[in-house]
Each structure stands twice: as C-alpha cells, then as structure tokens.
Amino acid sequence: MIYDLSANHPLTPADPEVPTRIVRLNELGLGGGPDAQLDEFARRMGEVTKAPLAMVNFIHEDHQYLGGLYTGAELPVALQAGLSGRTFSREHGYCPHVVVRRKALVLDDVCDYPRFAGNPVVDEIGIRSYLGAPLIDRTGVALGTVCVVDTEPRPWGRPGLETIKALAAELVAQIHTREGR
C-alpha cells in the first residue's frame, strides 16, 4: 500500500495485471461504454441487496469505468454528479483494492477502517458502506468488480458476502457468453 501523506489517505495498491486486463476487456467488448445488459444486472443487484447504488465496475490503468450502473433511490447531489460520467479515478473507491486482492470486500461502515475511511468517496460523495467482489474470468484475469454501496452504514455480514460472491459468479458466466460474438 502506498500512502499519500499530503492528502492523508491511502492510494490504490499497484496493479501489475492492468495490461492483461485491458487486452481481455477489449476482447470481450467491455469497459468502454454503458452496457444495457450490465445496467440491468446492476439493477437486479440493487434490488437483491436493497442497496441504493449498484455497479459493475471495470478497472483500467488510471481510471474505473462503470459499465453497469443502477441508482435506486434519491442520492445526494454530490454522488449523482460523481456518477454522471461513469468514470472515477483509480484512487476513488474500493473496487481497485478488490481487484488487486482478488477477494470480496465487506465494509459495513467504511469509517471503521482507517485504511479506507480516508478515501475521497467518503467525504466528497458520501459513501458509508461497501460490498464488492471481483469478476475473475475463465482466463484468470480480474476484469473488475460487482459492488453495492450505501450512504448509511449497513450490516452486510456473511449473508451479504455470500450474495455478492454469487452475483459475481453469475455475471462472469454471462460475460463468457460474449466470447465468439
């Protein structure tokens, strides 16, 4: 983990898989623009978890792209503005950590975790809880994540972890059907 002491928050860990990921995303036609199927998948994730915000996120070298996005509730203005272009810096959010770790991440209240509490999405756009899992395809590449967030602390617990992991596996299976198109 690299720390930016001037900003007083941890930056995203190094991601040596970026070049391989970019090639794979291009092969699958993912991560370059909104995708109606991924938006629908994000909607279903939001409904299953009762989260106001659900995303399918692809991680690039210097940014994250929300290929699938669902906003199911009235969100704070700053959060709505932050989502408008579907693109975030790699230093904003928790998904790049999930991709590098290659493991699901449950943060009931991000403020309880010093490593994550200083992330810009906490103060700038109001994220308070996070639940995400990596999308690891059949070639072993971590393409991105599925995640749900809330502006209030949420006790996701073991049921949330199992749900997000199952949703990630389901989406990876759907993504594999894109091959050969």
PDB file of C-alpha atoms in Angstrom:
ATOM      1  CA  MET A   1       0.000   0.000   0.000  1.00  0.00           C
ATOM      2  CA  ILE A   2       1.304   3.428  -0.932  1.00  0.00           C
ATOM      3  CA  TYR A   3       0.310   6.372   1.273  1.00  0.00           C
ATOM      4  CA  ASP A   4      -0.086   9.929   0.085  1.00  0.00           C
ATOM      5  CA  LEU A   5       0.653  11.793   3.280  1.00  0.00           C
ATOM      6  CA  SER A   6      -0.276  15.174   1.814  1.00  0.00           C
ATOM      7  CA  ALA A   7      -3.838  14.020   1.191  1.00  0.00           C
ATOM      8  CA  ASN A   8      -3.927  11.847   4.321  1.00  0.00           C
ATOM      9  CA  HIS A   9      -5.446   8.818   2.600  1.00  0.00           C
ATOM     10  CA  PRO A  10      -4.147   5.543   1.195  1.00  0.00           C
ATOM     11  CA  LEU A  11      -3.782   5.327  -2.552  1.00  0.00           C
ATOM     12  CA  THR A  12      -4.687   2.294  -4.577  1.00  0.00           C
ATOM     13  CA  PRO A  13      -2.195  -0.570  -4.465  1.00  0.00           C
ATOM     14  CA  ALA A  14      -0.064  -1.255  -7.550  1.00  0.00           C
ATOM     15  CA  ASP A  15      -1.885  -3.363 -10.129  1.00  0.00           C
ATOM     16  CA  PRO A  16       0.519  -5.385 -12.313  1.00  0.00           C
ATOM     17  CA  GLU A  17      -2.398  -7.051 -14.145  1.00  0.00           C
ATOM     18  CA  VAL A  18      -3.544  -3.853 -15.904  1.00  0.00           C
ATOM     19  CA  PRO A  19      -2.064  -4.584 -19.380  1.00  0.00           C
ATOM     20  CA  THR A  20      -3.527  -8.097 -19.446  1.00  0.00           C
ATOM     21  CA  ARG A  21      -6.862  -6.806 -18.152  1.00  0.00           C
ATOM     22  CA  ILE A  22      -7.109  -4.112 -20.839  1.00  0.00           C
ATOM     23  CA  VAL A  23      -6.490  -6.678 -23.593  1.00  0.00           C
ATOM     24  CA  ARG A  24      -9.112  -9.003 -22.114  1.00  0.00           C
ATOM     25  CA  LEU A  25     -11.694  -6.233 -21.664  1.00  0.00           C
ATOM     26  CA  ASN A  26     -11.197  -5.240 -25.305  1.00  0.00           C
ATOM     27  CA  GLU A  27     -11.601  -8.882 -26.428  1.00  0.00           C
ATOM     28  CA  LEU A  28     -14.898  -9.030 -24.550  1.00  0.00           C
ATOM     29  CA  GLY A  29     -16.064  -5.568 -25.632  1.00  0.00           C
ATOM     30  CA  LEU A  30     -16.325  -4.368 -22.035  1.00  0.00           C
ATOM     31  CA  GLY A  31     -15.380  -1.259 -20.132  1.00  0.00           C
ATOM     32  CA  GLY A  32     -15.590   1.285 -22.912  1.00  0.00           C
ATOM     33  CA  GLY A  33     -19.164   2.478 -22.633  1.00  0.00           C
ATOM     34  CA  PRO A  34     -22.511   1.937 -20.936  1.00  0.00           C
ATOM     35  CA  ASP A  35     -23.947  -1.516 -21.479  1.00  0.00           C
ATOM     36  CA  ALA A  36     -27.715  -2.113 -21.225  1.00  0.00           C
ATOM     37  CA  GLN A  37     -27.233  -5.731 -20.079  1.00  0.00           C
ATOM     38  CA  LEU A  38     -24.833  -4.632 -17.367  1.00  0.00           C
ATOM     39  CA  ASP A  39     -27.179  -1.822 -16.299  1.00  0.00           C
ATOM     40  CA  GLU A  40     -29.925  -4.438 -15.947  1.00  0.00           C
ATOM     41  CA  PHE A  41     -27.606  -6.689 -13.934  1.00  0.00           C
ATOM     42  CA  ALA A  42     -26.729  -3.750 -11.669  1.00  0.00           C
ATOM     43  CA  ARG A  43     -30.461  -3.047 -11.213  1.00  0.00           C
ATOM     44  CA  ARG A  44     -31.009  -6.629 -10.106  1.00  0.00           C
ATOM     45  CA  MET A  45     -28.064  -6.417  -7.693  1.00  0.00           C
ATOM     46  CA  GLY A  46     -29.565  -3.286  -6.158  1.00  0.00           C
ATOM     47  CA  GLU A  47     -32.932  -4.969  -5.735  1.00  0.00           C
ATOM     48  CA  VAL A  48     -31.471  -8.194  -4.286  1.00  0.00           C
ATOM     49  CA  THR A  49     -29.334  -6.316  -1.751  1.00  0.00           C
ATOM     50  CA  LYS A  50     -31.755  -3.403  -1.239  1.00  0.00           C
ATOM     51  CA  ALA A  51     -28.845  -1.039  -1.872  1.00  0.00           C
ATOM     52  CA  PRO A  52     -29.457   2.416  -3.366  1.00  0.00           C
ATOM     53  CA  LEU A  53     -26.459   2.116  -5.669  1.00  0.00           C
ATOM     54  CA  ALA A  54     -25.140  -0.926  -7.561  1.00  0.00           C
ATOM     55  CA  MET A  55     -22.347  -1.045 -10.113  1.00  0.00           C
ATOM     56  CA  VAL A  56     -20.429  -3.268 -12.495  1.00  0.00           C
ATOM     57  CA  ASN A  57     -17.007  -1.659 -12.488  1.00  0.00           C
ATOM     58  CA  PHE A  58     -14.081  -2.247 -14.851  1.00  0.00           C
ATOM     59  CA  ILE A  59     -10.626  -1.167 -13.700  1.00  0.00           C
ATOM     60  CA  HIS A  60      -8.259   0.475 -16.181  1.00  0.00           C
ATOM     61  CA  GLU A  61      -4.726   1.836 -15.712  1.00  0.00           C
ATOM     62  CA  ASP A  62      -5.720   5.278 -14.471  1.00  0.00           C
ATOM     63  CA  HIS A  63      -9.487   5.091 -14.027  1.00  0.00           C
ATOM     64  CA  GLN A  64     -12.503   2.947 -13.248  1.00  0.00           C
ATOM     65  CA  TYR A  65     -15.459   2.706 -15.616  1.00  0.00           C
ATOM     66  CA  LEU A  66     -18.999   1.822 -14.550  1.00  0.00           C
ATOM     67  CA  GLY A  67     -20.176  -0.411 -17.394  1.00  0.00           C
ATOM     68  CA  GLY A  68     -23.294  -1.198 -15.380  1.00  0.00           C
ATOM     69  CA  LEU A  69     -24.994   1.305 -13.085  1.00  0.00           C
ATOM     70  CA  TYR A  70     -28.165   1.331 -11.012  1.00  0.00           C
ATOM     71  CA  THR A  71     -29.351   4.128  -8.768  1.00  0.00           C
ATOM     72  CA  GLY A  72     -32.496   3.050  -6.996  1.00  0.00           C
ATOM     73  CA  ALA A  73     -33.055   5.877  -4.577  1.00  0.00           C
ATOM     74  CA  GLU A  74     -32.722   9.602  -4.211  1.00  0.00           C
ATOM     75  CA  LEU A  75     -28.982  10.093  -3.882  1.00  0.00           C
ATOM     76  CA  PRO A  76     -27.065  13.097  -2.562  1.00  0.00           C
ATOM     77  CA  VAL A  77     -26.304  15.696  -5.253  1.00  0.00           C
ATOM     78  CA  ALA A  78     -22.539  15.130  -4.937  1.00  0.00           C
ATOM     79  CA  LEU A  79     -22.999  11.406  -5.513  1.00  0.00           C
ATOM     80  CA  GLN A  80     -25.276  11.966  -8.516  1.00  0.00           C
ATOM     81  CA  ALA A  81     -22.693  14.342 -10.004  1.00  0.00           C
ATOM     82  CA  GLY A  82     -19.886  11.878  -9.353  1.00  0.00           C
ATOM     83  CA  LEU A  83     -21.744   9.145 -11.229  1.00  0.00           C
ATOM     84  CA  SER A  84     -22.750  11.219 -14.244  1.00  0.00           C
ATOM     85  CA  GLY A  85     -19.737  10.361 -16.395  1.00  0.00           C
ATOM     86  CA  ARG A  86     -19.449   6.784 -15.078  1.00  0.00           C
ATOM     87  CA  THR A  87     -15.692   7.319 -14.691  1.00  0.00           C
ATOM     88  CA  PHE A  88     -13.668   7.617 -11.473  1.00  0.00           C
ATOM     89  CA  SER A  89     -10.004   7.919 -10.668  1.00  0.00           C
ATOM     90  CA  ARG A  90      -8.387   4.659  -9.515  1.00  0.00           C
ATOM     91  CA  GLU A  91      -7.780   6.351  -6.144  1.00  0.00           C
ATOM     92  CA  HIS A  92     -11.517   6.873  -5.598  1.00  0.00           C
ATOM     93  CA  GLY A  93     -13.394   3.964  -4.149  1.00  0.00           C
ATOM     94  CA  TYR A  94     -12.744   0.438  -3.059  1.00  0.00           C
ATOM     95  CA  CYS A  95     -13.036  -1.623  -6.254  1.00  0.00           C
ATOM     96  CA  PRO A  96      -9.355  -1.311  -7.232  1.00  0.00           C
ATOM     97  CA  HIS A  97      -8.470  -2.867  -3.857  1.00  0.00           C
ATOM     98  CA  VAL A  98     -10.857  -5.758  -4.548  1.00  0.00           C
ATOM     99  CA  VAL A  99      -9.316  -6.365  -7.973  1.00  0.00           C
ATOM    100  CA  VAL A 100      -5.735  -6.378  -6.669  1.00  0.00           C
ATOM    101  CA  ARG A 101      -6.645  -8.537  -3.636  1.00  0.00           C
ATOM    102  CA  ARG A 102      -8.799 -10.804  -5.833  1.00  0.00           C
ATOM    103  CA  LYS A 103     -11.150 -11.233  -2.867  1.00  0.00           C
ATOM    104  CA  ALA A 104     -14.539  -9.886  -1.879  1.00  0.00           C
ATOM    105  CA  LEU A 105     -14.594  -6.933   0.493  1.00  0.00           C
ATOM    106  CA  VAL A 106     -17.263  -6.130   3.081  1.00  0.00           C
ATOM    107  CA  LEU A 107     -17.185  -2.712   4.763  1.00  0.00           C
ATOM    108  CA  ASP A 108     -20.245  -2.266   6.978  1.00  0.00           C
ATOM    109  CA  ASP A 109     -19.072   1.255   7.829  1.00  0.00           C
ATOM    110  CA  VAL A 110     -16.050   2.493   5.907  1.00  0.00           C
ATOM    111  CA  CYS A 111     -15.281   4.912   8.737  1.00  0.00           C
ATOM    112  CA  ASP A 112     -14.422   1.928  10.961  1.00  0.00           C
ATOM    113  CA  TYR A 113     -11.431   1.099   8.728  1.00  0.00           C
ATOM    114  CA  PRO A 114      -8.595   3.678   8.747  1.00  0.00           C
ATOM    115  CA  ARG A 115      -7.228   2.179   5.519  1.00  0.00           C
ATOM    116  CA  PHE A 116     -10.472   3.005   3.714  1.00  0.00           C
ATOM    117  CA  ALA A 117     -12.057   5.835   5.726  1.00  0.00           C
ATOM    118  CA  GLY A 118      -9.764   8.430   4.148  1.00  0.00           C
ATOM    119  CA  ASN A 119     -10.831   7.543   0.621  1.00  0.00           C
ATOM    120  CA  PRO A 120     -12.183  10.577  -1.277  1.00  0.00           C
ATOM    121  CA  VAL A 121     -15.556   8.908  -1.898  1.00  0.00           C
ATOM    122  CA  VAL A 122     -16.338   9.126   1.834  1.00  0.00           C
ATOM    123  CA  ASP A 123     -16.152  12.903   2.188  1.00  0.00           C
ATOM    124  CA  GLU A 124     -16.663  14.003  -1.415  1.00  0.00           C
ATOM    125  CA  ILE A 125     -19.679  11.900  -2.375  1.00  0.00           C
ATOM    126  CA  GLY A 126     -20.926  10.353   0.856  1.00  0.00           C
ATOM    127  CA  ILE A 127     -20.270   6.610   0.577  1.00  0.00           C
ATOM    128  CA  ARG A 128     -20.532   4.951   4.009  1.00  0.00           C
ATOM    129  CA  SER A 129     -20.767   1.216   3.286  1.00  0.00           C
ATOM    130  CA  TYR A 130     -19.425  -1.044   0.548  1.00  0.00           C
ATOM    131  CA  LEU A 131     -19.874  -4.640  -0.561  1.00  0.00           C
ATOM    132  CA  GLY A 132     -17.935  -5.855  -3.592  1.00  0.00           C
ATOM    133  CA  ALA A 133     -16.497  -8.945  -5.261  1.00  0.00           C
ATOM    134  CA  PRO A 134     -14.031  -9.408  -8.121  1.00  0.00           C
ATOM    135  CA  LEU A 135     -15.044 -10.562 -11.591  1.00  0.00           C
ATOM    136  CA  ILE A 136     -12.397 -13.186 -12.343  1.00  0.00           C
ATOM    137  CA  ASP A 137     -12.946 -14.667 -15.775  1.00  0.00           C
ATOM    138  CA  ARG A 138     -12.066 -18.133 -17.102  1.00  0.00           C
ATOM    139  CA  THR A 139      -8.579 -16.945 -18.122  1.00  0.00           C
ATOM    140  CA  GLY A 140      -7.827 -15.901 -14.535  1.00  0.00           C
ATOM    141  CA  VAL A 141      -7.963 -12.167 -15.238  1.00  0.00           C
ATOM    142  CA  ALA A 142      -9.705  -9.949 -12.690  1.00  0.00           C
ATOM    143  CA  LEU A 143     -11.767  -7.793 -15.056  1.00  0.00           C
ATOM    144  CA  GLY A 144     -13.340  -5.584 -12.424  1.00  0.00           C
ATOM    145  CA  THR A 145     -15.981  -5.880  -9.739  1.00  0.00           C
ATOM    146  CA  VAL A 146     -19.625  -6.032  -8.895  1.00  0.00           C
ATOM    147  CA  CYS A 147     -20.438  -3.837  -5.930  1.00  0.00           C
ATOM    148  CA  VAL A 148     -23.205  -2.197  -3.990  1.00  0.00           C
ATOM    149  CA  VAL A 149     -22.864   0.826  -1.741  1.00  0.00           C
ATOM    150  CA  ASP A 150     -24.958   2.864   0.624  1.00  0.00           C
ATOM    151  CA  THR A 151     -24.770   6.349   2.069  1.00  0.00           C
ATOM    152  CA  GLU A 152     -25.519   4.883   5.516  1.00  0.00           C
ATOM    153  CA  PRO A 153     -23.659   2.149   7.420  1.00  0.00           C
ATOM    154  CA  ARG A 154     -25.055  -1.311   6.574  1.00  0.00           C
ATOM    155  CA  PRO A 155     -24.571  -4.615   8.399  1.00  0.00           C
ATOM    156  CA  TRP A 156     -23.867  -6.690   5.257  1.00  0.00           C
ATOM    157  CA  GLY A 157     -22.382  -9.605   7.260  1.00  0.00           C
ATOM    158  CA  ARG A 158     -21.910 -13.140   5.962  1.00  0.00           C
ATOM    159  CA  PRO A 159     -25.213 -13.113   4.001  1.00  0.00           C
ATOM    160  CA  GLY A 160     -24.076 -10.023   2.103  1.00  0.00           C
ATOM    161  CA  LEU A 161     -20.695 -11.577   1.387  1.00  0.00           C
ATOM    162  CA  GLU A 162     -22.253 -14.778   0.052  1.00  0.00           C
ATOM    163  CA  THR A 163     -24.743 -12.790  -2.043  1.00  0.00           C
ATOM    164  CA  ILE A 164     -22.142 -10.559  -3.696  1.00  0.00           C
ATOM    165  CA  LYS A 165     -19.872 -13.533  -4.437  1.00  0.00           C
ATOM    166  CA  ALA A 166     -22.772 -15.419  -6.035  1.00  0.00           C
ATOM    167  CA  LEU A 167     -23.695 -12.363  -8.113  1.00  0.00           C
ATOM    168  CA  ALA A 168     -20.080 -12.027  -9.290  1.00  0.00           C
ATOM    169  CA  ALA A 169     -20.014 -15.691 -10.364  1.00  0.00           C
ATOM    170  CA  GLU A 170     -23.317 -15.246 -12.192  1.00  0.00           C
ATOM    171  CA  LEU A 171     -22.068 -12.196 -14.074  1.00  0.00           C
ATOM    172  CA  VAL A 172     -18.787 -13.884 -15.032  1.00  0.00           C
ATOM    173  CA  ALA A 173     -20.831 -16.706 -16.590  1.00  0.00           C
ATOM    174  CA  GLN A 174     -22.840 -14.112 -18.543  1.00  0.00           C
ATOM    175  CA  ILE A 175     -19.664 -12.364 -19.667  1.00  0.00           C
ATOM    176  CA  HIS A 176     -18.294 -15.636 -21.055  1.00  0.00           C
ATOM    177  CA  THR A 177     -21.278 -15.824 -23.411  1.00  0.00           C
ATOM    178  CA  ARG A 178     -19.910 -12.665 -25.096  1.00  0.00           C
ATOM    179  CA  GLU A 179     -16.926 -14.571 -26.438  1.00  0.00           C
ATOM    180  CA  GLY A 180     -17.136 -15.523 -30.054  1.00  0.00           C
ATOM    181  CA  ARG A 181     -19.787 -12.945 -30.890  1.00  0.00           C
TER     182      ARG A 181
END
